[in-house]
Tab-separated table of C-alpha atoms in Angstrom:
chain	number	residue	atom	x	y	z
A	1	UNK	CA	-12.927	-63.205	10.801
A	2	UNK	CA	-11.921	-63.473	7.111
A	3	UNK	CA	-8.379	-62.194	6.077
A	4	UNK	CA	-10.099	-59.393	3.765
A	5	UNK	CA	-12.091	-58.502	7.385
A	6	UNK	CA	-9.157	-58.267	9.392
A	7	UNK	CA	-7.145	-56.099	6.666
A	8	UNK	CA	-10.041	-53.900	6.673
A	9	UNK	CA	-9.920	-53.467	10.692
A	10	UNK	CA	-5.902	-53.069	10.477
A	11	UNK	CA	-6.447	-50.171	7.979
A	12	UNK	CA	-9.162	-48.751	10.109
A	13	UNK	CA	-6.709	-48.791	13.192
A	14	UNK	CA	-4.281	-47.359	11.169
A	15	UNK	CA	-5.853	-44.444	10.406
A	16	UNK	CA	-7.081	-43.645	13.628
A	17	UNK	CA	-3.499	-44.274	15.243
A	18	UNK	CA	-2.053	-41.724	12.122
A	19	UNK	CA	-4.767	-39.154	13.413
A	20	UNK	CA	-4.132	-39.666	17.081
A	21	UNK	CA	-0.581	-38.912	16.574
A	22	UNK	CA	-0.990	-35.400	15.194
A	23	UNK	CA	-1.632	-35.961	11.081
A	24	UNK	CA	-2.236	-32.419	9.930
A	25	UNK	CA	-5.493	-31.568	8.504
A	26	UNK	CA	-5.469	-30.191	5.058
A	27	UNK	CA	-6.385	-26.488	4.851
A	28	UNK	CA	-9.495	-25.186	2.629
A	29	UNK	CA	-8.215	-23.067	-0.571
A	30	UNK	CA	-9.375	-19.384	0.214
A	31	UNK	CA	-13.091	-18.645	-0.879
A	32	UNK	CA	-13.555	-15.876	-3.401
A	33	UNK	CA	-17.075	-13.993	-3.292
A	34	UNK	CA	-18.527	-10.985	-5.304
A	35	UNK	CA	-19.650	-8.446	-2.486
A	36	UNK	CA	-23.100	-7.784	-2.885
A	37	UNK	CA	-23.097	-3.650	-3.556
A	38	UNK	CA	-25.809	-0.856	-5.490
A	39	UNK	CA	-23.536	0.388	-7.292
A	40	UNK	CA	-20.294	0.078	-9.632
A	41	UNK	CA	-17.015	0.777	-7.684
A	42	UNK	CA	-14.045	2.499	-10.079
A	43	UNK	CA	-11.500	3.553	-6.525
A	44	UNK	CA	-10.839	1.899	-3.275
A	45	UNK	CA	-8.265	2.863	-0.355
A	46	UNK	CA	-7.355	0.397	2.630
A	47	UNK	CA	-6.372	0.544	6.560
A	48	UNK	CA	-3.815	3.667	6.975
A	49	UNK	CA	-5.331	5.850	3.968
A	50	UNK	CA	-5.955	9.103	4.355
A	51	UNK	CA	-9.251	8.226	3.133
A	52	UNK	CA	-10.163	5.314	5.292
A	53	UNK	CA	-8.780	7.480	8.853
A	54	UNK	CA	-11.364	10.339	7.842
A	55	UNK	CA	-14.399	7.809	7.616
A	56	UNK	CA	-12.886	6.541	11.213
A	57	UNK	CA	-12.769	9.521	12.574
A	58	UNK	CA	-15.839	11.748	11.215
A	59	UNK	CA	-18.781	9.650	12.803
A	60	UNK	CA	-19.903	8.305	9.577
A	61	UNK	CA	-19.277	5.232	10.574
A	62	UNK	CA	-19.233	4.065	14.690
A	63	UNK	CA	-18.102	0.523	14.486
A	64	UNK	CA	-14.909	1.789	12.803
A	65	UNK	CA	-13.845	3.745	16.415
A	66	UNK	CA	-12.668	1.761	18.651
A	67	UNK	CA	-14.120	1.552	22.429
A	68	UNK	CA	-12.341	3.747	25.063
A	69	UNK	CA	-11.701	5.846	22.518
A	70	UNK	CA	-13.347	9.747	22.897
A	71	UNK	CA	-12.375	11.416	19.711
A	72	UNK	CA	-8.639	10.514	19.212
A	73	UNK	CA	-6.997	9.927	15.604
A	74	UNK	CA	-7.290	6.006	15.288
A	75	UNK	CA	-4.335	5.574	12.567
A	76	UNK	CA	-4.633	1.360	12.807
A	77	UNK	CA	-8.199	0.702	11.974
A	78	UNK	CA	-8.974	-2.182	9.989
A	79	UNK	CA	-11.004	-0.685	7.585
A	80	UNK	CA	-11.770	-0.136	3.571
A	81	UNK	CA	-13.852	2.540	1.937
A	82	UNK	CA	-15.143	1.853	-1.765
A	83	UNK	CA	-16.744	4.427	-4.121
A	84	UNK	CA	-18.292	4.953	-7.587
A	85	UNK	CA	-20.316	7.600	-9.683
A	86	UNK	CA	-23.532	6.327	-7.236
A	87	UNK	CA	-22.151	5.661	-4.035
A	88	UNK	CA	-19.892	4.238	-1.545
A	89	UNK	CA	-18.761	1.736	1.186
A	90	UNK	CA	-17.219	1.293	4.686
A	91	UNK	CA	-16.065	-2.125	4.782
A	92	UNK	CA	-15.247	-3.523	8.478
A	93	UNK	CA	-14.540	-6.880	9.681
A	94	UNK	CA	-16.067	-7.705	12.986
A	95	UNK	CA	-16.736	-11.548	14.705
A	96	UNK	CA	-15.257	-13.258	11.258
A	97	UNK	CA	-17.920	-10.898	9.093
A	98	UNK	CA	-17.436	-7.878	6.824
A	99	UNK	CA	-19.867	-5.506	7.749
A	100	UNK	CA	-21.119	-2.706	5.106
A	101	UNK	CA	-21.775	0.569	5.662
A	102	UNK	CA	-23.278	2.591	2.650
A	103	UNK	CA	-21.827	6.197	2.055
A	104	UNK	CA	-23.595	9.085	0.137
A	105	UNK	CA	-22.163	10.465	-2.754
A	106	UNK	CA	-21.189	13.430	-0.957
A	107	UNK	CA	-19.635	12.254	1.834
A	108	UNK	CA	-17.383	10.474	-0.651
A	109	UNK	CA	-16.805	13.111	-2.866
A	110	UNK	CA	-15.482	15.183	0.126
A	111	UNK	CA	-13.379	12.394	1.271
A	112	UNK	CA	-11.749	11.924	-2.324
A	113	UNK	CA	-10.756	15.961	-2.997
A	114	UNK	CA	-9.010	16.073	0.534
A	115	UNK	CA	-6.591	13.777	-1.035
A	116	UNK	CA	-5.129	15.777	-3.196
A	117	UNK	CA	-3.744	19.243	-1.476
A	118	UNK	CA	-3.890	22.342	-3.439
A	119	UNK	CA	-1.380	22.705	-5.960
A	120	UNK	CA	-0.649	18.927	-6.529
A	121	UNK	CA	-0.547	17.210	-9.858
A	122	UNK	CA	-4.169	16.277	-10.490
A	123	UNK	CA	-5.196	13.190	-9.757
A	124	UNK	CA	-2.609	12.287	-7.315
A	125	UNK	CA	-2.529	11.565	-3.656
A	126	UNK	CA	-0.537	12.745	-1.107
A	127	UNK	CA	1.598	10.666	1.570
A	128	UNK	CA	1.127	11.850	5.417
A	129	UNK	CA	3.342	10.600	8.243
A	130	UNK	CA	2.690	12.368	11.443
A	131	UNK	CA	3.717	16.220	11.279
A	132	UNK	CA	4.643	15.849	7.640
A	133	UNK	CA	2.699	16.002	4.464
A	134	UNK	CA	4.082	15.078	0.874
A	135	UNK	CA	2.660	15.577	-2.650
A	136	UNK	CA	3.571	15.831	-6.106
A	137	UNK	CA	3.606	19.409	-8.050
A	138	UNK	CA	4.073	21.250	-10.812
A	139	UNK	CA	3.459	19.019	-13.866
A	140	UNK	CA	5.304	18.699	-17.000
A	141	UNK	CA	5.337	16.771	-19.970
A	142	UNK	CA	9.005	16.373	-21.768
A	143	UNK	CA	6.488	15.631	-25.048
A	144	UNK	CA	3.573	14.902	-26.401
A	145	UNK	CA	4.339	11.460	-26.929
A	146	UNK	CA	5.430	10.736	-23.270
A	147	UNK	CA	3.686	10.627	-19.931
A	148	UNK	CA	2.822	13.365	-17.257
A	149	UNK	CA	5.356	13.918	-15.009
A	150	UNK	CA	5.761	16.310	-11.625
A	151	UNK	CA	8.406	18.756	-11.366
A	152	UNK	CA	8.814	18.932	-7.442
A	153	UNK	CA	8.053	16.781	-4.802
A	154	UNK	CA	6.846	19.422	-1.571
A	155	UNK	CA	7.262	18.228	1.831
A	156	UNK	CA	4.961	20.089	4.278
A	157	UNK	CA	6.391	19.807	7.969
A	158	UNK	CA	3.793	21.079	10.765
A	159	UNK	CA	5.809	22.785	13.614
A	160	UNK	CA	5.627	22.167	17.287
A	161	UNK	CA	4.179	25.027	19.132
A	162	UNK	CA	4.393	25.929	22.776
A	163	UNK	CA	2.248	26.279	25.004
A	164	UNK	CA	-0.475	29.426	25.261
A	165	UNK	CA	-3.134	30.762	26.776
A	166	UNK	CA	-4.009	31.903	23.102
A	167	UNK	CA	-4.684	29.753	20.032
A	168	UNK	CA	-2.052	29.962	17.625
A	169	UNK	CA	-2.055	29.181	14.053
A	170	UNK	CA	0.634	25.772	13.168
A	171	UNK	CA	3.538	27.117	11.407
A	172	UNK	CA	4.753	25.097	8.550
A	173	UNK	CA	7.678	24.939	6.853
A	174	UNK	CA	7.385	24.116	3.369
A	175	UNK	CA	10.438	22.610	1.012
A	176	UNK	CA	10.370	21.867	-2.522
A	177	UNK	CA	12.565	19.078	-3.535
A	178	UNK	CA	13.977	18.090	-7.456
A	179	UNK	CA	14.668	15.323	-9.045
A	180	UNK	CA	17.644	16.208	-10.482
A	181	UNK	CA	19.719	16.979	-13.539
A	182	UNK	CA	17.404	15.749	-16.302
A	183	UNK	CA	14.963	14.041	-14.461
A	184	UNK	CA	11.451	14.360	-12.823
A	185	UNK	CA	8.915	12.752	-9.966
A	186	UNK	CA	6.660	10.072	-12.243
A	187	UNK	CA	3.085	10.186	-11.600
A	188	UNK	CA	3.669	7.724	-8.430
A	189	UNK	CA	1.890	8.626	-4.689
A	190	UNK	CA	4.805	8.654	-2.542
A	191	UNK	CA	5.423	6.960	0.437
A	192	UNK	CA	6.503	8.117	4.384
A	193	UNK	CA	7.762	6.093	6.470
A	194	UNK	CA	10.171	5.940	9.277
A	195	UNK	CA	13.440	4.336	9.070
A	196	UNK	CA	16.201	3.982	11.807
A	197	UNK	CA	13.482	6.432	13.962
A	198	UNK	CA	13.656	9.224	10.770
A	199	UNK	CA	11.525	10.012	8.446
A	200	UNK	CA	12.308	9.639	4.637
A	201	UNK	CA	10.105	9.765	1.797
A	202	UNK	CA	10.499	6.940	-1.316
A	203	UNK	CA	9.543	8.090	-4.687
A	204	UNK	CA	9.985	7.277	-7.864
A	205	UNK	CA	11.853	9.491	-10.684
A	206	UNK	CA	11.280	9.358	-14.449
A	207	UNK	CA	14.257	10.128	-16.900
A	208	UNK	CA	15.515	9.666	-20.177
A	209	UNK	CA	16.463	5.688	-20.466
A	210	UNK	CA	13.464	5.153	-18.021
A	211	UNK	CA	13.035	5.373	-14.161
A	212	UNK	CA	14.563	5.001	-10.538
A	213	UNK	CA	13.710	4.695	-6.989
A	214	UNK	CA	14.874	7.786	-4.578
A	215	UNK	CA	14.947	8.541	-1.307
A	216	UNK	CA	14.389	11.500	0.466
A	217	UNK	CA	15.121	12.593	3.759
A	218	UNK	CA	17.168	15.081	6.079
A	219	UNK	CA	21.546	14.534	6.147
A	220	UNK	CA	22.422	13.027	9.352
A	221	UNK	CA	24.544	16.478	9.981
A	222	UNK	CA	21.033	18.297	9.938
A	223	UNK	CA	21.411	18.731	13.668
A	224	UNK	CA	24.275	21.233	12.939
A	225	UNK	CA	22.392	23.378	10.388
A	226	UNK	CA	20.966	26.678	11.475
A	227	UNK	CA	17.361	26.980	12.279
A	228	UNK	CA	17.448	30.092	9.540
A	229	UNK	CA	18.071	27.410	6.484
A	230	UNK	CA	14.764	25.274	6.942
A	231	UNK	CA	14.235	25.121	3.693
A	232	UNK	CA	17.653	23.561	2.956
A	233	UNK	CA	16.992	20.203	5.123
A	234	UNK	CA	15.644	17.731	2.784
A	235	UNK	CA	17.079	16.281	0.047
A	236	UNK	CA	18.013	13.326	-2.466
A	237	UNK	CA	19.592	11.122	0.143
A	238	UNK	CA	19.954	7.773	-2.329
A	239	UNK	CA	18.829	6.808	-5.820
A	240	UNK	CA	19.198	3.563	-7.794
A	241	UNK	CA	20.344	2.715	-10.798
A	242	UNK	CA	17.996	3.920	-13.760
A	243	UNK	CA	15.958	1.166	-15.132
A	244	UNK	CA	14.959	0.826	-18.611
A	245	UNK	CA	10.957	0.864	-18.912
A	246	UNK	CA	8.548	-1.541	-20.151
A	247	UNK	CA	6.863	-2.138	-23.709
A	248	UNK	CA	4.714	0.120	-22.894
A	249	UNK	CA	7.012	3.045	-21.478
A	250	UNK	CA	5.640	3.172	-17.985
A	251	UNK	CA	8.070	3.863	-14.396
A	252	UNK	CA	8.766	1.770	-12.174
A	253	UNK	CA	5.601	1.011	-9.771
A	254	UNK	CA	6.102	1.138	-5.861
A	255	UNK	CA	4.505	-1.508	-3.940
A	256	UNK	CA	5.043	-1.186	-0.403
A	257	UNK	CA	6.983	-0.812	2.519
A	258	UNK	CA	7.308	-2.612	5.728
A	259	UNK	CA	8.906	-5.060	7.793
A	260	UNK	CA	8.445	-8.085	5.162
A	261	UNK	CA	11.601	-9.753	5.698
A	262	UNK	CA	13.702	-11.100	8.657
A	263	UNK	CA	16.050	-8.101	8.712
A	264	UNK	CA	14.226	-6.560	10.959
A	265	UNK	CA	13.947	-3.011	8.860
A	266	UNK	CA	11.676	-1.844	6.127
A	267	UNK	CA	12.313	-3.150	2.886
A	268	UNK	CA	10.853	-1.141	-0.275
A	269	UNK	CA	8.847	-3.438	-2.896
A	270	UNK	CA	8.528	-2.173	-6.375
A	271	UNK	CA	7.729	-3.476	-9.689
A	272	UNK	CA	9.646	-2.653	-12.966
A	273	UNK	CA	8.699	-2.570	-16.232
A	274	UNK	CA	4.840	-3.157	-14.945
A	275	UNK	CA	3.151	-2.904	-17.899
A	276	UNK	CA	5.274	-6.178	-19.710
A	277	UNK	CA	7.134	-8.458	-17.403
A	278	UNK	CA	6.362	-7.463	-14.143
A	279	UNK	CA	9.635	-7.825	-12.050
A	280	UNK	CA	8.763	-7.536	-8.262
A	281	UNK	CA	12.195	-6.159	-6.760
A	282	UNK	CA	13.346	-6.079	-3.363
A	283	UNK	CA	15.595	-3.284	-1.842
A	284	UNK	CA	17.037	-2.393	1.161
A	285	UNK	CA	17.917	1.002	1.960
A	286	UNK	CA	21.532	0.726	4.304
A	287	UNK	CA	24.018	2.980	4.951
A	288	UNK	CA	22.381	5.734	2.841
A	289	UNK	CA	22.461	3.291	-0.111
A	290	UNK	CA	20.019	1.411	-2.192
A	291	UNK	CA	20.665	-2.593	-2.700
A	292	UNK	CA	18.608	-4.324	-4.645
A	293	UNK	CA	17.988	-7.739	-2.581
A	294	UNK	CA	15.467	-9.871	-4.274
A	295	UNK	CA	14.093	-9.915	-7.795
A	296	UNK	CA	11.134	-12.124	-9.144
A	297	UNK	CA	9.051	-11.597	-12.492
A	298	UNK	CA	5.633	-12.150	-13.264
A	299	UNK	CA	3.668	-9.351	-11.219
A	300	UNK	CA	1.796	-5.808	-11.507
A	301	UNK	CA	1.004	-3.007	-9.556
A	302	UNK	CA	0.102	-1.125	-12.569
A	303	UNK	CA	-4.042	-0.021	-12.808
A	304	UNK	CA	-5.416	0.966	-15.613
A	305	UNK	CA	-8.239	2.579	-13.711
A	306	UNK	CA	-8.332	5.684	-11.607
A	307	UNK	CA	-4.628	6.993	-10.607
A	308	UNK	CA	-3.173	6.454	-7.695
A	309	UNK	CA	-4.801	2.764	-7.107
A	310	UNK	CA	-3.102	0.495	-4.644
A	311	UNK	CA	-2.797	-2.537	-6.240
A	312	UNK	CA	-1.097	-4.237	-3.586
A	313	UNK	CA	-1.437	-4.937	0.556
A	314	UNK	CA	0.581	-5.888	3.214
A	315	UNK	CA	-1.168	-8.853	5.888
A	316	UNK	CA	0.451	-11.681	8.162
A	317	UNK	CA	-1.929	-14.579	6.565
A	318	UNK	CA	0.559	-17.291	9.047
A	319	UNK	CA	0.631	-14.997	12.190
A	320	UNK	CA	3.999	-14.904	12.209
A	321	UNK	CA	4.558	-11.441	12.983
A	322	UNK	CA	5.842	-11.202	9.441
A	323	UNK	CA	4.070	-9.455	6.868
A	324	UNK	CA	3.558	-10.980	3.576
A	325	UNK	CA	2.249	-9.207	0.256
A	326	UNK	CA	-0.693	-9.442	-1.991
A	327	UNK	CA	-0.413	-8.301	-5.387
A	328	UNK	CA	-1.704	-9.227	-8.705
A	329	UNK	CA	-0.009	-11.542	-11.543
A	330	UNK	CA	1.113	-9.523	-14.629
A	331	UNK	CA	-1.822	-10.056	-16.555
A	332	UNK	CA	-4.074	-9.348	-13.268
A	333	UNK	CA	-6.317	-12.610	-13.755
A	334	UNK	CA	-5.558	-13.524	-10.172
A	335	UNK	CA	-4.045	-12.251	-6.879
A	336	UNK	CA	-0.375	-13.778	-5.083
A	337	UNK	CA	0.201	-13.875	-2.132
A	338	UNK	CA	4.527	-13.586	-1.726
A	339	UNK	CA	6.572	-14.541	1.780
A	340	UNK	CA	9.931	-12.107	1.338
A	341	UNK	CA	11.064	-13.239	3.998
A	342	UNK	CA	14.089	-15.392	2.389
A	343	UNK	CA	13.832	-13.789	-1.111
A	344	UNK	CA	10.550	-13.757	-2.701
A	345	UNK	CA	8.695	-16.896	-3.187
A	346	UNK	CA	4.652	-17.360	-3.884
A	347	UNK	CA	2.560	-19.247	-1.237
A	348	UNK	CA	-0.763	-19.005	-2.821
A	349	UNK	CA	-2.036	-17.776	-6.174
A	350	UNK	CA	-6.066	-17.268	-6.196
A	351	UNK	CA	-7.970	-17.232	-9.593
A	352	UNK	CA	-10.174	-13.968	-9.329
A	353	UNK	CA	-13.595	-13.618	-11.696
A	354	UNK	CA	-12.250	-10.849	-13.485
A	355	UNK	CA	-9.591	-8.250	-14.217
A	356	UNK	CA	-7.972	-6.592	-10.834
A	357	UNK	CA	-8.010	-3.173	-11.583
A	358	UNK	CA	-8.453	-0.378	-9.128
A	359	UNK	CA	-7.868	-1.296	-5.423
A	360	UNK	CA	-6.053	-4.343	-3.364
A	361	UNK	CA	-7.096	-4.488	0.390
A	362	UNK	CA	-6.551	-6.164	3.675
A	363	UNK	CA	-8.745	-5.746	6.524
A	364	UNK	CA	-8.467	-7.481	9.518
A	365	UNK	CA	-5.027	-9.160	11.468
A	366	UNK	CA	-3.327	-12.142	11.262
A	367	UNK	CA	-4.511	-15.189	9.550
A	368	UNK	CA	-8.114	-14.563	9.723
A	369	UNK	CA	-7.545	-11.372	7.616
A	370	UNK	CA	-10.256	-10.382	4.465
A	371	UNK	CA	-8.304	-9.296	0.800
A	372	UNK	CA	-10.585	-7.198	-1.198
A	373	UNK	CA	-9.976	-6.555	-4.574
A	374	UNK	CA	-11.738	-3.994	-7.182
A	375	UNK	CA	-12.374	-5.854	-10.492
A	376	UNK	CA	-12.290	-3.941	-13.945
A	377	UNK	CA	-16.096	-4.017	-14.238
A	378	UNK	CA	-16.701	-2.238	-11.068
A	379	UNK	CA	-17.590	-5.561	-8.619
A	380	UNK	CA	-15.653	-5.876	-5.746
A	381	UNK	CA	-14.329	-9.545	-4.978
A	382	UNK	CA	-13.860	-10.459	-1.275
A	383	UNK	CA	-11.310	-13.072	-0.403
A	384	UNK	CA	-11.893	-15.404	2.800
A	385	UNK	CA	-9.298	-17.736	4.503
C-alpha cells in the first residue's frame, strides 16, 4: 500500500473510532414554514387562554379533549386558535403534525367577546385563575396626547356553596382595586397566578415619569378579618420602582410568569421601554417585595396589532423541566429563544419572513414542541425543531 493509501485508511479509522466513542451529532437549525390558511389572521391566543379552553371544551373541535375525559374543564391542552375578518383555526399537534381545524366566523366571534366581561376597558382581556376573574375598568385618559388607561382593576371571586337539594345561584364577591395616588392600570391583560399556594394578580400601573409592575393579592393577616369586610381583602401588596418609558411613551410590557429559573418559584418577565430598547427584566417577588434579578436589552413584547396580543410563550425546548421563553427581538424581524435560568442568556435566534405582530405560541411539550407566530401581513409562520 502507498503511504498516501495508508493515511487515507488511518483517517478513515479515525473517524469511525471518534463516532464509536460517542461524537455528538450536530443538531438541524429549526425549520420555519408559512401555514397554509384561507384567510388573513390579525389575533391568536395559545394553550391556557380563555379562548383556546372554550374551543377544548365546546365540541368544536374533538381531538383537542383528551380520552377518558367525559366533559371535564381540560385547562392543559396543547392547543392554538387563530382568527381573521374570514375565519379561523384550531391548531393541534398530534404524532409530530399540526393538525388544522377550520372555525366559522361565528364561532370565533363568540369566542373573542367572552373575553372581555361587561364593563371592562374595550379591547382588553381578562385573567381567570380558578374561582377568580380579573379585568380592567373604567377608562381614562390623563390627556389627549397620552394613552388610554383603566381606572380599577376588579377582581371577581366565585364563592363556594354547600351542598343542596336545590340549585343555587354562585355568589360572588366583587372588589375594585386602585392604583394609587396619581396613578392608573395601563392598558396591559393582567396575569393570575399562584404563588407560595395564594393567589396574586401582576399588573402593570401607568404614572407620571412612566410605569411600574404591582402586585396584588390578599395581607397574610386576611385570616383575621371579618367575613362582613369582603370587599376590603385585596390590595396593592408590592410595587416597583417607576420606570421611565420609551421613545415612544409606552408602559412597561409583561411577558410571563412561571417557573423559568432554578429558584424554584415564579419569576415575572417584563419588558421596559418596548417600543425603543427593549429591556427584558427579571423579578422575583420575595418577602412581599419586588427585586429586580436579571436585565437584558434588545427584545419586544409590544404588538402593534390587535390589543392584548401575546407576543411571547413559555416551552421546555431541552426537556429539562425548565421552561424557557420565546419572544421577539426589538425590531420583531425574528423570534429568541432565552434560558433564565442563570440570568438571561439567548440560545437560539430564528430569522422569521416577516414582521411578528399579533400572537407568539407554543403547542406541544418538551423538545418536540411547535412555536407559532402571527406575522404583520396576516400569515402565520410555524416553527419546527
Amino acid at each position: 500500500m502507498s503511504d498516501r493509501g495508508a493515511l487515507s485508511a488511518l483517517l478513515a479509522v479515525s473517524v469511525l473510532v471518534a463516532s464509536l466513542l460517542g461524537a455528538r451529532p450536530v443538531r438541524a437549525d429549526p425549520v420555519v414554514t408559512i401555514l397554509d390558511l384561507p384567510f388573513r389572521a390579525r389575533a391568536m391566543r395559545g394553550p391556557g387562554s380563555e379562548v383556546s379552553l372554550a374551543v377544548a371544551t365546546s365540541g368544536l373541535l374533538p381531538l383537542a379533549r383528551p380520552k377518558g375525559l367525559k366533559g371535564e374543564v381540560v385547562e392543559d391542552v396543547s392547543l392554538a386558535v387563530l382568527w381573521g375578518d374570514e375565519g379561523g383555526a384550531a391548531l393541534t399537534l398530534a404524532d409530530g403534525k399540526v393538525a388544522t381545524t377550520l372555525l366559522g366566523v361565528e364561532a370565533i366571534d363568540g369566542l373573542a367577546v367572552s373575553e372581555t366581561p361587561r364593563g371592562a376597558v374595550p379591547g382588553t382581556q381578562r385573567a381567570t385563575l380558578g374561582p377568580l376573574s380579573v379585568h380592567l375598568s373604567d377608562p381614562v385618559r390623563p390627556n389627549a396626547s397620552e394613552f388610554e388607561r383603566a381606572g380599577t382593576l376588579t377582581i371577581r371571586e366565585r364563592q363556594p356553596v354547600g351542598m343542596s337539594a336545590d340549585p343555587k345561584p354562585v355568589p360572588i364577591v366583587t372588589t375594585a382595586v386602585t392604583a394609587g395616588d396619581g396613578a392608573a392600570f395601563a392598558l396591559r391583560r393582567p396575569i393570575a397566578i399562584l404563588i407560595d399556594g395564594r393567589p396574586v394578580i401582576v399588573a402593570v400601573t401607568a404614572q407620571e415619569g412612566g410605569s411600574a409592575l404591582v402586585v396584588v393579592g390578599k395581607p397574610l393577616a386576611e385570616s383575621t378579618k371579618s367575613p362582613a369586610e369582603p370587599d376590603k381583602a385585596w390590595s396593592v401588596l408590592a410595587r416597583s420602582p417607576v420606570q421611565a418609558a420609551g421613545p415612544g411613551g409606552q408602559s412597561l410590557t409583561l411577558a410571563a410568569i412561571g417557573d423559568v429559573s432554578k429558584a424554584g418559584q415564579p419569576r415575572i418577565a417584563a419588558v421596559a421601554a418596548p417600543d425603543g430598547a427593549g429591556i427584558l427584566q427579571l423579578w422575583a417577588y420575595e418577602a412581599g417585595a419586588l427585586r429586580l434579578v436579571g436585565e437584558g436589552a434588545g427584545y419586544t413584547t409590544l404588538s402593534p396589532g390587535e390589543g392584548g396580543a401575546d407576543l411571547s410563550a413559555v416551552l421546555d425546548t431541552d426537556g429539562d423541566g425548565v421552561a424557557e421563553l420565546a419572544l421577539p427581538v426589538a425590531d420583531r424581524s425574528a423570534l429568541a429563544i432565552l434560558s433564565l435560568k442563570d440570568g438571561i442568556r439567548e440560545v437560539k435566534r430564528i430569522p422569521l419572513p416577516g414582521l411578528a405582530a399579533f400572537g407568539v405560541a407554543a403547542i406541544g411539550h418538551g423538545p418536540r414542541t411547535r412555536l407559532l407566530v402571527g406575522l404583520a401581513d396576516g400569515r402565520v409562520a410555524l416553527i419546527s425543531p
